[in-house]
Amino acid sequence: MRRCLPMNLHHTRSGSGKPLLLVHGLGGSIRSWDTIADALAQHREVIIIDLPGHGQTPAAADSGTFDGLARSLDQWLEAENLAGVDMVGSSLGARLVLEMVRRGRAGATVALDPGGFWQGWERTFFKTTISASIALVRALKPTLPALTGNAAGRTALMLQLSAKPWALDPAMILQELRSFAHTDTFIPLVNDLAKGPMQRGVANTASPLVIGWGRKDRLCLPRQAKRAMAAFPDATMHWFEESGHFPMWDRPSETVRVILDATD
């Protein structure tokens, strides 16, 4: 079978020191890390990618599936001589870095609120709620600047993803929602993730692994953390007590500390 050539994933580099790769979530982009990227770059060389079909990286034929994204990331790591790099992932990106851990392709790793550990009705909950949310965001595109510009609008739009959506930066939320709306592979990925198998784990990890979870995550429910830990029993669990699905938004300083401690 002919092996596909690796994609040229759009990425940025900042800072200096030991490389640290950041992998965003479903519908996100390099900009999803704006709340913590500069702080991390004071200590590490921070490499941030746009996944295929997201941001400035075009989609491949299989980028509407988890397996396709994992293939692209794995091949890109090899092409860039980054196999074994320290990694941080968020949501879908957290599941991707866990998959790289499983394959032996990651160094020290932090997975923030990873997808892939839902069961039974949780699958339907994930698919139904996130599909409805993206449909609403796309319908509201012309009014998003006004809606994100006030606390009530941010709360209505981001309550599933943040413990304190009214406190989030309006410009950051506008950028993220526009990214969600413009990601053509969003719904194919939701469908694939909802019906696909649970994320497989590994009994032993060669490098440190931290799984972080927001206590108030309303998308990947906190009950799923037990399954993630069962899949990766060598991992250390860190609970973000006042955080929703994205700790780097709700608890940026704490997230930076967790990442640097885990990957030092």
PDB file of C-alpha atoms in Angstrom, residues 2-248:
ATOM      1  CA  ARG A   2       1.351   3.418  -0.943  1.00  0.00           C
ATOM      2  CA  ARG A   3       2.022   5.649   2.053  1.00  0.00           C
ATOM      3  CA  CYS A   4       0.505   9.140   1.836  1.00  0.00           C
ATOM      4  CA  LEU A   5       2.950  12.030   1.843  1.00  0.00           C
ATOM      5  CA  PRO A   6       2.892  14.045   5.084  1.00  0.00           C
ATOM      6  CA  MET A   7       0.850  17.217   5.078  1.00  0.00           C
ATOM      7  CA  ASN A   8       2.552  20.550   5.563  1.00  0.00           C
ATOM      8  CA  LEU A   9       0.628  21.604   8.658  1.00  0.00           C
ATOM      9  CA  HIS A  10       0.545  25.368   9.114  1.00  0.00           C
ATOM     10  CA  HIS A  11       2.349  26.154  12.345  1.00  0.00           C
ATOM     11  CA  THR A  12       4.092  28.874  14.318  1.00  0.00           C
ATOM     12  CA  ARG A  13       7.168  28.827  16.529  1.00  0.00           C
ATOM     13  CA  SER A  14       7.988  31.233  19.350  1.00  0.00           C
ATOM     14  CA  GLY A  15      10.294  31.331  22.334  1.00  0.00           C
ATOM     15  CA  SER A  16      13.379  29.209  22.865  1.00  0.00           C
ATOM     16  CA  GLY A  17      14.396  26.092  24.693  1.00  0.00           C
ATOM     17  CA  LYS A  18      13.060  22.561  24.620  1.00  0.00           C
ATOM     18  CA  PRO A  19      10.255  22.262  22.031  1.00  0.00           C
ATOM     19  CA  LEU A  20       6.638  22.040  23.200  1.00  0.00           C
ATOM     20  CA  LEU A  21       3.854  21.230  20.729  1.00  0.00           C
ATOM     21  CA  LEU A  22       0.308  22.555  21.251  1.00  0.00           C
ATOM     22  CA  VAL A  23      -2.644  20.823  19.524  1.00  0.00           C
ATOM     23  CA  HIS A  24      -6.008  22.612  19.490  1.00  0.00           C
ATOM     24  CA  GLY A  25      -9.509  21.147  19.654  1.00  0.00           C
ATOM     25  CA  LEU A  26     -12.395  20.652  17.244  1.00  0.00           C
ATOM     26  CA  GLY A  27     -13.034  23.766  15.165  1.00  0.00           C
ATOM     27  CA  GLY A  28     -10.145  25.628  16.753  1.00  0.00           C
ATOM     28  CA  SER A  29      -6.859  26.934  15.419  1.00  0.00           C
ATOM     29  CA  ILE A  30      -3.482  28.214  16.495  1.00  0.00           C
ATOM     30  CA  ARG A  31      -5.347  31.143  18.070  1.00  0.00           C
ATOM     31  CA  SER A  32      -7.099  28.829  20.545  1.00  0.00           C
ATOM     32  CA  TRP A  33      -3.917  28.988  22.654  1.00  0.00           C
ATOM     33  CA  ASP A  34      -3.629  32.786  22.767  1.00  0.00           C
ATOM     34  CA  THR A  35      -4.386  32.891  26.495  1.00  0.00           C
ATOM     35  CA  ILE A  36      -1.258  30.905  27.436  1.00  0.00           C
ATOM     36  CA  ALA A  37       1.089  30.795  24.421  1.00  0.00           C
ATOM     37  CA  ASP A  38       3.157  33.838  25.387  1.00  0.00           C
ATOM     38  CA  ALA A  39       3.595  32.638  28.979  1.00  0.00           C
ATOM     39  CA  LEU A  40       4.771  29.220  27.792  1.00  0.00           C
ATOM     40  CA  ALA A  41       7.142  30.815  25.274  1.00  0.00           C
ATOM     41  CA  GLN A  42       9.020  32.470  28.140  1.00  0.00           C
ATOM     42  CA  HIS A  43      10.252  28.977  29.073  1.00  0.00           C
ATOM     43  CA  ARG A  44      10.044  26.778  25.960  1.00  0.00           C
ATOM     44  CA  GLU A  45      10.112  26.862  22.180  1.00  0.00           C
ATOM     45  CA  VAL A  46       6.368  26.706  21.561  1.00  0.00           C
ATOM     46  CA  ILE A  47       5.185  25.092  18.334  1.00  0.00           C
ATOM     47  CA  ILE A  48       1.477  25.477  17.575  1.00  0.00           C
ATOM     48  CA  ILE A  49      -0.224  23.770  14.643  1.00  0.00           C
ATOM     49  CA  ASP A  50      -3.440  24.150  12.700  1.00  0.00           C
ATOM     50  CA  LEU A  51      -4.847  20.640  12.302  1.00  0.00           C
ATOM     51  CA  PRO A  52      -5.909  19.569   8.790  1.00  0.00           C
ATOM     52  CA  GLY A  53      -9.162  21.270   7.813  1.00  0.00           C
ATOM     53  CA  HIS A  54      -8.648  23.925  10.507  1.00  0.00           C
ATOM     54  CA  GLY A  55      -7.189  27.402  10.416  1.00  0.00           C
ATOM     55  CA  GLN A  56      -4.735  27.728   7.533  1.00  0.00           C
ATOM     56  CA  THR A  57      -4.135  24.000   6.969  1.00  0.00           C
ATOM     57  CA  PRO A  58      -6.221  22.503   4.157  1.00  0.00           C
ATOM     58  CA  ALA A  59      -8.142  19.292   4.725  1.00  0.00           C
ATOM     59  CA  ALA A  60      -6.990  15.956   3.360  1.00  0.00           C
ATOM     60  CA  ALA A  61      -9.458  13.365   2.103  1.00  0.00           C
ATOM     61  CA  ASP A  62      -9.645  11.748   5.559  1.00  0.00           C
ATOM     62  CA  SER A  63      -9.551  14.891   7.729  1.00  0.00           C
ATOM     63  CA  GLY A  64     -13.203  14.467   8.679  1.00  0.00           C
ATOM     64  CA  THR A  65     -12.231  11.480  10.830  1.00  0.00           C
ATOM     65  CA  PHE A  66     -10.204  11.048  13.990  1.00  0.00           C
ATOM     66  CA  ASP A  67      -8.049   8.380  12.361  1.00  0.00           C
ATOM     67  CA  GLY A  68      -7.315  10.742   9.491  1.00  0.00           C
ATOM     68  CA  LEU A  69      -6.202  13.544  11.794  1.00  0.00           C
ATOM     69  CA  ALA A  70      -4.058  11.113  13.794  1.00  0.00           C
ATOM     70  CA  ARG A  71      -2.442   9.887  10.575  1.00  0.00           C
ATOM     71  CA  SER A  72      -1.663  13.423   9.442  1.00  0.00           C
ATOM     72  CA  LEU A  73      -0.233  14.426  12.814  1.00  0.00           C
ATOM     73  CA  ASP A  74       1.877  11.277  13.115  1.00  0.00           C
ATOM     74  CA  GLN A  75       3.364  11.708   9.644  1.00  0.00           C
ATOM     75  CA  TRP A  76       3.999  15.419  10.197  1.00  0.00           C
ATOM     76  CA  LEU A  77       5.878  14.684  13.431  1.00  0.00           C
ATOM     77  CA  GLU A  78       8.100  12.284  11.528  1.00  0.00           C
ATOM     78  CA  ALA A  79       8.688  14.715   8.669  1.00  0.00           C
ATOM     79  CA  GLU A  80       9.574  17.545  11.081  1.00  0.00           C
ATOM     80  CA  ASN A  81      11.852  15.345  13.234  1.00  0.00           C
ATOM     81  CA  LEU A  82       9.543  15.976  16.180  1.00  0.00           C
ATOM     82  CA  ALA A  83       8.718  12.393  17.130  1.00  0.00           C
ATOM     83  CA  GLY A  84       9.006  12.264  20.917  1.00  0.00           C
ATOM     84  CA  VAL A  85       8.361  15.991  21.392  1.00  0.00           C
ATOM     85  CA  ASP A  86       6.566  17.156  24.538  1.00  0.00           C
ATOM     86  CA  MET A  87       2.903  17.765  23.750  1.00  0.00           C
ATOM     87  CA  VAL A  88      -0.165  19.534  25.092  1.00  0.00           C
ATOM     88  CA  GLY A  89      -3.609  18.954  23.617  1.00  0.00           C
ATOM     89  CA  SER A  90      -7.055  20.364  24.260  1.00  0.00           C
ATOM     90  CA  SER A  91     -10.338  18.485  23.694  1.00  0.00           C
ATOM     91  CA  LEU A  92      -9.988  16.714  20.313  1.00  0.00           C
ATOM     92  CA  GLY A  93      -6.338  17.759  20.401  1.00  0.00           C
ATOM     93  CA  ALA A  94      -6.030  16.142  23.827  1.00  0.00           C
ATOM     94  CA  ARG A  95      -7.316  12.891  22.393  1.00  0.00           C
ATOM     95  CA  LEU A  96      -4.813  13.207  19.540  1.00  0.00           C
ATOM     96  CA  VAL A  97      -1.857  13.652  21.907  1.00  0.00           C
ATOM     97  CA  LEU A  98      -3.077  10.664  23.934  1.00  0.00           C
ATOM     98  CA  GLU A  99      -3.101   8.671  20.705  1.00  0.00           C
ATOM     99  CA  MET A 100       0.479   9.783  20.083  1.00  0.00           C
ATOM    100  CA  VAL A 101       1.338   8.595  23.617  1.00  0.00           C
ATOM    101  CA  ARG A 102      -0.268   5.247  22.829  1.00  0.00           C
ATOM    102  CA  ARG A 103       1.822   4.981  19.666  1.00  0.00           C
ATOM    103  CA  GLY A 104       5.014   5.896  21.484  1.00  0.00           C
ATOM    104  CA  ARG A 105       5.360   9.142  19.532  1.00  0.00           C
ATOM    105  CA  ALA A 106       5.137  11.662  22.389  1.00  0.00           C
ATOM    106  CA  GLY A 107       7.389  12.914  25.118  1.00  0.00           C
ATOM    107  CA  ALA A 108       5.973  14.374  28.310  1.00  0.00           C
ATOM    108  CA  THR A 109       2.301  15.053  27.629  1.00  0.00           C
ATOM    109  CA  VAL A 110      -0.599  17.050  29.036  1.00  0.00           C
ATOM    110  CA  ALA A 111      -4.112  16.191  27.800  1.00  0.00           C
ATOM    111  CA  LEU A 112      -6.733  18.788  28.753  1.00  0.00           C
ATOM    112  CA  ASP A 113     -10.339  17.502  28.835  1.00  0.00           C
ATOM    113  CA  PRO A 114      -9.829  14.862  26.138  1.00  0.00           C
ATOM    114  CA  GLY A 115     -12.659  13.568  24.019  1.00  0.00           C
ATOM    115  CA  GLY A 116     -13.083   9.914  23.234  1.00  0.00           C
ATOM    116  CA  PHE A 117     -14.152   8.565  26.625  1.00  0.00           C
ATOM    117  CA  TRP A 118     -17.935   8.882  26.310  1.00  0.00           C
ATOM    118  CA  GLN A 119     -20.255   5.890  26.573  1.00  0.00           C
ATOM    119  CA  GLY A 120     -23.959   5.192  25.998  1.00  0.00           C
ATOM    120  CA  TRP A 121     -26.155   8.268  26.212  1.00  0.00           C
ATOM    121  CA  GLU A 122     -23.069  10.493  26.514  1.00  0.00           C
ATOM    122  CA  ARG A 123     -22.373   9.913  22.820  1.00  0.00           C
ATOM    123  CA  THR A 124     -25.818  11.202  21.875  1.00  0.00           C
ATOM    124  CA  PHE A 125     -25.413  14.099  24.304  1.00  0.00           C
ATOM    125  CA  PHE A 126     -22.101  15.070  22.731  1.00  0.00           C
ATOM    126  CA  LYS A 127     -23.370  14.824  19.153  1.00  0.00           C
ATOM    127  CA  THR A 128     -26.704  16.549  19.754  1.00  0.00           C
ATOM    128  CA  THR A 129     -25.447  19.447  21.835  1.00  0.00           C
ATOM    129  CA  ILE A 130     -22.345  20.287  19.825  1.00  0.00           C
ATOM    130  CA  SER A 131     -24.174  19.948  16.482  1.00  0.00           C
ATOM    131  CA  ALA A 132     -26.910  22.297  17.689  1.00  0.00           C
ATOM    132  CA  SER A 133     -24.309  24.750  18.950  1.00  0.00           C
ATOM    133  CA  ILE A 134     -22.414  24.930  15.653  1.00  0.00           C
ATOM    134  CA  ALA A 135     -25.669  25.303  13.709  1.00  0.00           C
ATOM    135  CA  LEU A 136     -26.585  28.244  15.932  1.00  0.00           C
ATOM    136  CA  VAL A 137     -23.160  29.854  15.584  1.00  0.00           C
ATOM    137  CA  ARG A 138     -23.299  29.577  11.802  1.00  0.00           C
ATOM    138  CA  ALA A 139     -26.792  31.071  11.721  1.00  0.00           C
ATOM    139  CA  LEU A 140     -25.669  33.952  13.923  1.00  0.00           C
ATOM    140  CA  LYS A 141     -22.431  34.769  12.080  1.00  0.00           C
ATOM    141  CA  PRO A 142     -23.455  38.328  11.099  1.00  0.00           C
ATOM    142  CA  THR A 143     -24.359  39.177  14.698  1.00  0.00           C
ATOM    143  CA  LEU A 144     -21.450  37.476  16.468  1.00  0.00           C
ATOM    144  CA  PRO A 145     -19.454  40.696  17.064  1.00  0.00           C
ATOM    145  CA  ALA A 146     -22.393  42.251  18.906  1.00  0.00           C
ATOM    146  CA  LEU A 147     -23.268  39.072  20.800  1.00  0.00           C
ATOM    147  CA  THR A 148     -19.736  38.391  22.004  1.00  0.00           C
ATOM    148  CA  GLY A 149     -19.307  42.028  22.933  1.00  0.00           C
ATOM    149  CA  ASN A 150     -21.616  41.767  25.945  1.00  0.00           C
ATOM    150  CA  ALA A 151     -21.560  39.454  28.940  1.00  0.00           C
ATOM    151  CA  ALA A 152     -25.049  38.048  28.373  1.00  0.00           C
ATOM    152  CA  GLY A 153     -24.220  37.107  24.785  1.00  0.00           C
ATOM    153  CA  ARG A 154     -20.972  35.417  25.753  1.00  0.00           C
ATOM    154  CA  THR A 155     -22.758  33.480  28.464  1.00  0.00           C
ATOM    155  CA  ALA A 156     -25.471  32.240  26.125  1.00  0.00           C
ATOM    156  CA  LEU A 157     -22.992  31.171  23.454  1.00  0.00           C
ATOM    157  CA  MET A 158     -20.224  29.694  25.597  1.00  0.00           C
ATOM    158  CA  LEU A 159     -21.906  28.233  28.683  1.00  0.00           C
ATOM    159  CA  GLN A 160     -21.253  24.645  27.546  1.00  0.00           C
ATOM    160  CA  LEU A 161     -17.529  25.342  27.155  1.00  0.00           C
ATOM    161  CA  SER A 162     -16.638  27.700  30.001  1.00  0.00           C
ATOM    162  CA  ALA A 163     -17.323  27.862  33.735  1.00  0.00           C
ATOM    163  CA  LYS A 164     -17.388  31.665  33.560  1.00  0.00           C
ATOM    164  CA  PRO A 165     -18.164  32.637  29.963  1.00  0.00           C
ATOM    165  CA  TRP A 166     -19.123  36.196  30.881  1.00  0.00           C
ATOM    166  CA  ALA A 167     -15.533  36.788  32.046  1.00  0.00           C
ATOM    167  CA  LEU A 168     -13.855  35.671  28.814  1.00  0.00           C
ATOM    168  CA  ASP A 169     -12.174  38.117  26.460  1.00  0.00           C
ATOM    169  CA  PRO A 170     -14.715  39.144  23.781  1.00  0.00           C
ATOM    170  CA  ALA A 171     -12.136  39.274  20.974  1.00  0.00           C
ATOM    171  CA  MET A 172     -10.875  35.791  21.817  1.00  0.00           C
ATOM    172  CA  ILE A 173     -14.394  34.349  21.851  1.00  0.00           C
ATOM    173  CA  LEU A 174     -15.295  36.043  18.563  1.00  0.00           C
ATOM    174  CA  GLN A 175     -12.174  34.596  16.943  1.00  0.00           C
ATOM    175  CA  GLU A 176     -12.951  31.110  18.265  1.00  0.00           C
ATOM    176  CA  LEU A 177     -16.595  31.118  17.195  1.00  0.00           C
ATOM    177  CA  ARG A 178     -15.676  32.312  13.710  1.00  0.00           C
ATOM    178  CA  SER A 179     -13.146  29.483  13.533  1.00  0.00           C
ATOM    179  CA  PHE A 180     -15.861  26.991  14.535  1.00  0.00           C
ATOM    180  CA  ALA A 181     -18.198  28.348  11.867  1.00  0.00           C
ATOM    181  CA  HIS A 182     -15.591  28.221   9.095  1.00  0.00           C
ATOM    182  CA  THR A 183     -14.353  24.672   9.774  1.00  0.00           C
ATOM    183  CA  ASP A 184     -15.944  22.580   7.008  1.00  0.00           C
ATOM    184  CA  THR A 185     -14.963  19.283   8.667  1.00  0.00           C
ATOM    185  CA  PHE A 186     -16.670  20.197  11.953  1.00  0.00           C
ATOM    186  CA  ILE A 187     -19.861  18.135  11.501  1.00  0.00           C
ATOM    187  CA  PRO A 188     -18.142  15.155   9.807  1.00  0.00           C
ATOM    188  CA  LEU A 189     -15.759  15.015  12.763  1.00  0.00           C
ATOM    189  CA  VAL A 190     -18.600  15.246  15.283  1.00  0.00           C
ATOM    190  CA  ASN A 191     -20.358  12.337  13.577  1.00  0.00           C
ATOM    191  CA  ASP A 192     -17.168  10.280  13.424  1.00  0.00           C
ATOM    192  CA  LEU A 193     -16.262  10.958  17.052  1.00  0.00           C
ATOM    193  CA  ALA A 194     -19.776  10.197  18.308  1.00  0.00           C
ATOM    194  CA  LYS A 195     -20.046   6.821  16.608  1.00  0.00           C
ATOM    195  CA  GLY A 196     -16.411   5.702  16.756  1.00  0.00           C
ATOM    196  CA  PRO A 197     -14.693   3.551  19.378  1.00  0.00           C
ATOM    197  CA  MET A 198     -13.530   4.866  22.715  1.00  0.00           C
ATOM    198  CA  GLN A 199      -9.929   6.064  22.805  1.00  0.00           C
ATOM    199  CA  ARG A 200      -7.560   3.169  23.370  1.00  0.00           C
ATOM    200  CA  GLY A 201      -4.887   3.474  26.028  1.00  0.00           C
ATOM    201  CA  VAL A 202      -1.623   1.875  27.030  1.00  0.00           C
ATOM    202  CA  ALA A 203      -0.573   0.211  30.283  1.00  0.00           C
ATOM    203  CA  ASN A 204       2.826   1.871  30.556  1.00  0.00           C
ATOM    204  CA  THR A 205       4.047   5.264  29.381  1.00  0.00           C
ATOM    205  CA  ALA A 206       7.715   6.042  28.876  1.00  0.00           C
ATOM    206  CA  SER A 207       7.357   9.753  29.756  1.00  0.00           C
ATOM    207  CA  PRO A 208       5.241  11.738  32.231  1.00  0.00           C
ATOM    208  CA  LEU A 209       1.547  12.060  31.356  1.00  0.00           C
ATOM    209  CA  VAL A 210      -0.942  14.415  33.001  1.00  0.00           C
ATOM    210  CA  ILE A 211      -4.654  14.307  32.227  1.00  0.00           C
ATOM    211  CA  GLY A 212      -6.321  17.574  33.224  1.00  0.00           C
ATOM    212  CA  TRP A 213     -10.089  17.987  33.571  1.00  0.00           C
ATOM    213  CA  GLY A 214     -12.370  20.872  34.397  1.00  0.00           C
ATOM    214  CA  ARG A 215     -14.750  20.077  37.234  1.00  0.00           C
ATOM    215  CA  LYS A 216     -17.427  22.069  35.399  1.00  0.00           C
ATOM    216  CA  ASP A 217     -16.879  20.616  31.923  1.00  0.00           C
ATOM    217  CA  ARG A 218     -20.328  20.418  30.310  1.00  0.00           C
ATOM    218  CA  LEU A 219     -19.139  18.775  27.086  1.00  0.00           C
ATOM    219  CA  CYS A 220     -16.724  16.009  28.083  1.00  0.00           C
ATOM    220  CA  LEU A 221     -18.339  15.295  31.414  1.00  0.00           C
ATOM    221  CA  PRO A 222     -16.057  14.890  34.476  1.00  0.00           C
ATOM    222  CA  ARG A 223     -17.313  11.324  35.003  1.00  0.00           C
ATOM    223  CA  GLN A 224     -15.368  10.388  31.857  1.00  0.00           C
ATOM    224  CA  ALA A 225     -12.052  11.143  33.581  1.00  0.00           C
ATOM    225  CA  LYS A 226     -12.205   7.790  35.387  1.00  0.00           C
ATOM    226  CA  ARG A 227     -12.245   5.999  32.013  1.00  0.00           C
ATOM    227  CA  ALA A 228      -9.313   8.064  30.750  1.00  0.00           C
ATOM    228  CA  MET A 229      -7.307   7.126  33.818  1.00  0.00           C
ATOM    229  CA  ALA A 230      -8.219   3.463  33.369  1.00  0.00           C
ATOM    230  CA  ALA A 231      -6.954   3.620  29.784  1.00  0.00           C
ATOM    231  CA  PHE A 232      -3.711   5.336  30.848  1.00  0.00           C
ATOM    232  CA  PRO A 233      -3.040   4.060  34.392  1.00  0.00           C
ATOM    233  CA  ASP A 234       0.422   5.650  34.563  1.00  0.00           C
ATOM    234  CA  ALA A 235      -1.103   9.114  34.150  1.00  0.00           C
ATOM    235  CA  THR A 236      -1.480  11.718  36.884  1.00  0.00           C
ATOM    236  CA  MET A 237      -4.883  13.396  37.166  1.00  0.00           C
ATOM    237  CA  HIS A 238      -5.169  17.142  37.709  1.00  0.00           C
ATOM    238  CA  TRP A 239      -8.578  18.655  38.425  1.00  0.00           C
ATOM    239  CA  PHE A 240      -9.204  22.297  37.516  1.00  0.00           C
ATOM    240  CA  GLU A 241     -11.762  23.189  40.164  1.00  0.00           C
ATOM    241  CA  GLU A 242     -13.210  26.333  38.579  1.00  0.00           C
ATOM    242  CA  SER A 243     -12.961  25.411  34.925  1.00  0.00           C
ATOM    243  CA  GLY A 244     -15.129  24.241  32.083  1.00  0.00           C
ATOM    244  CA  HIS A 245     -13.977  22.422  28.941  1.00  0.00           C
ATOM    245  CA  PHE A 246     -11.037  24.735  28.240  1.00  0.00           C
ATOM    246  CA  PRO A 247      -8.782  25.264  31.279  1.00  0.00           C
ATOM    247  CA  MET A 248      -6.474  27.518  29.259  1.00  0.00           C
TER     248      MET A 248
END
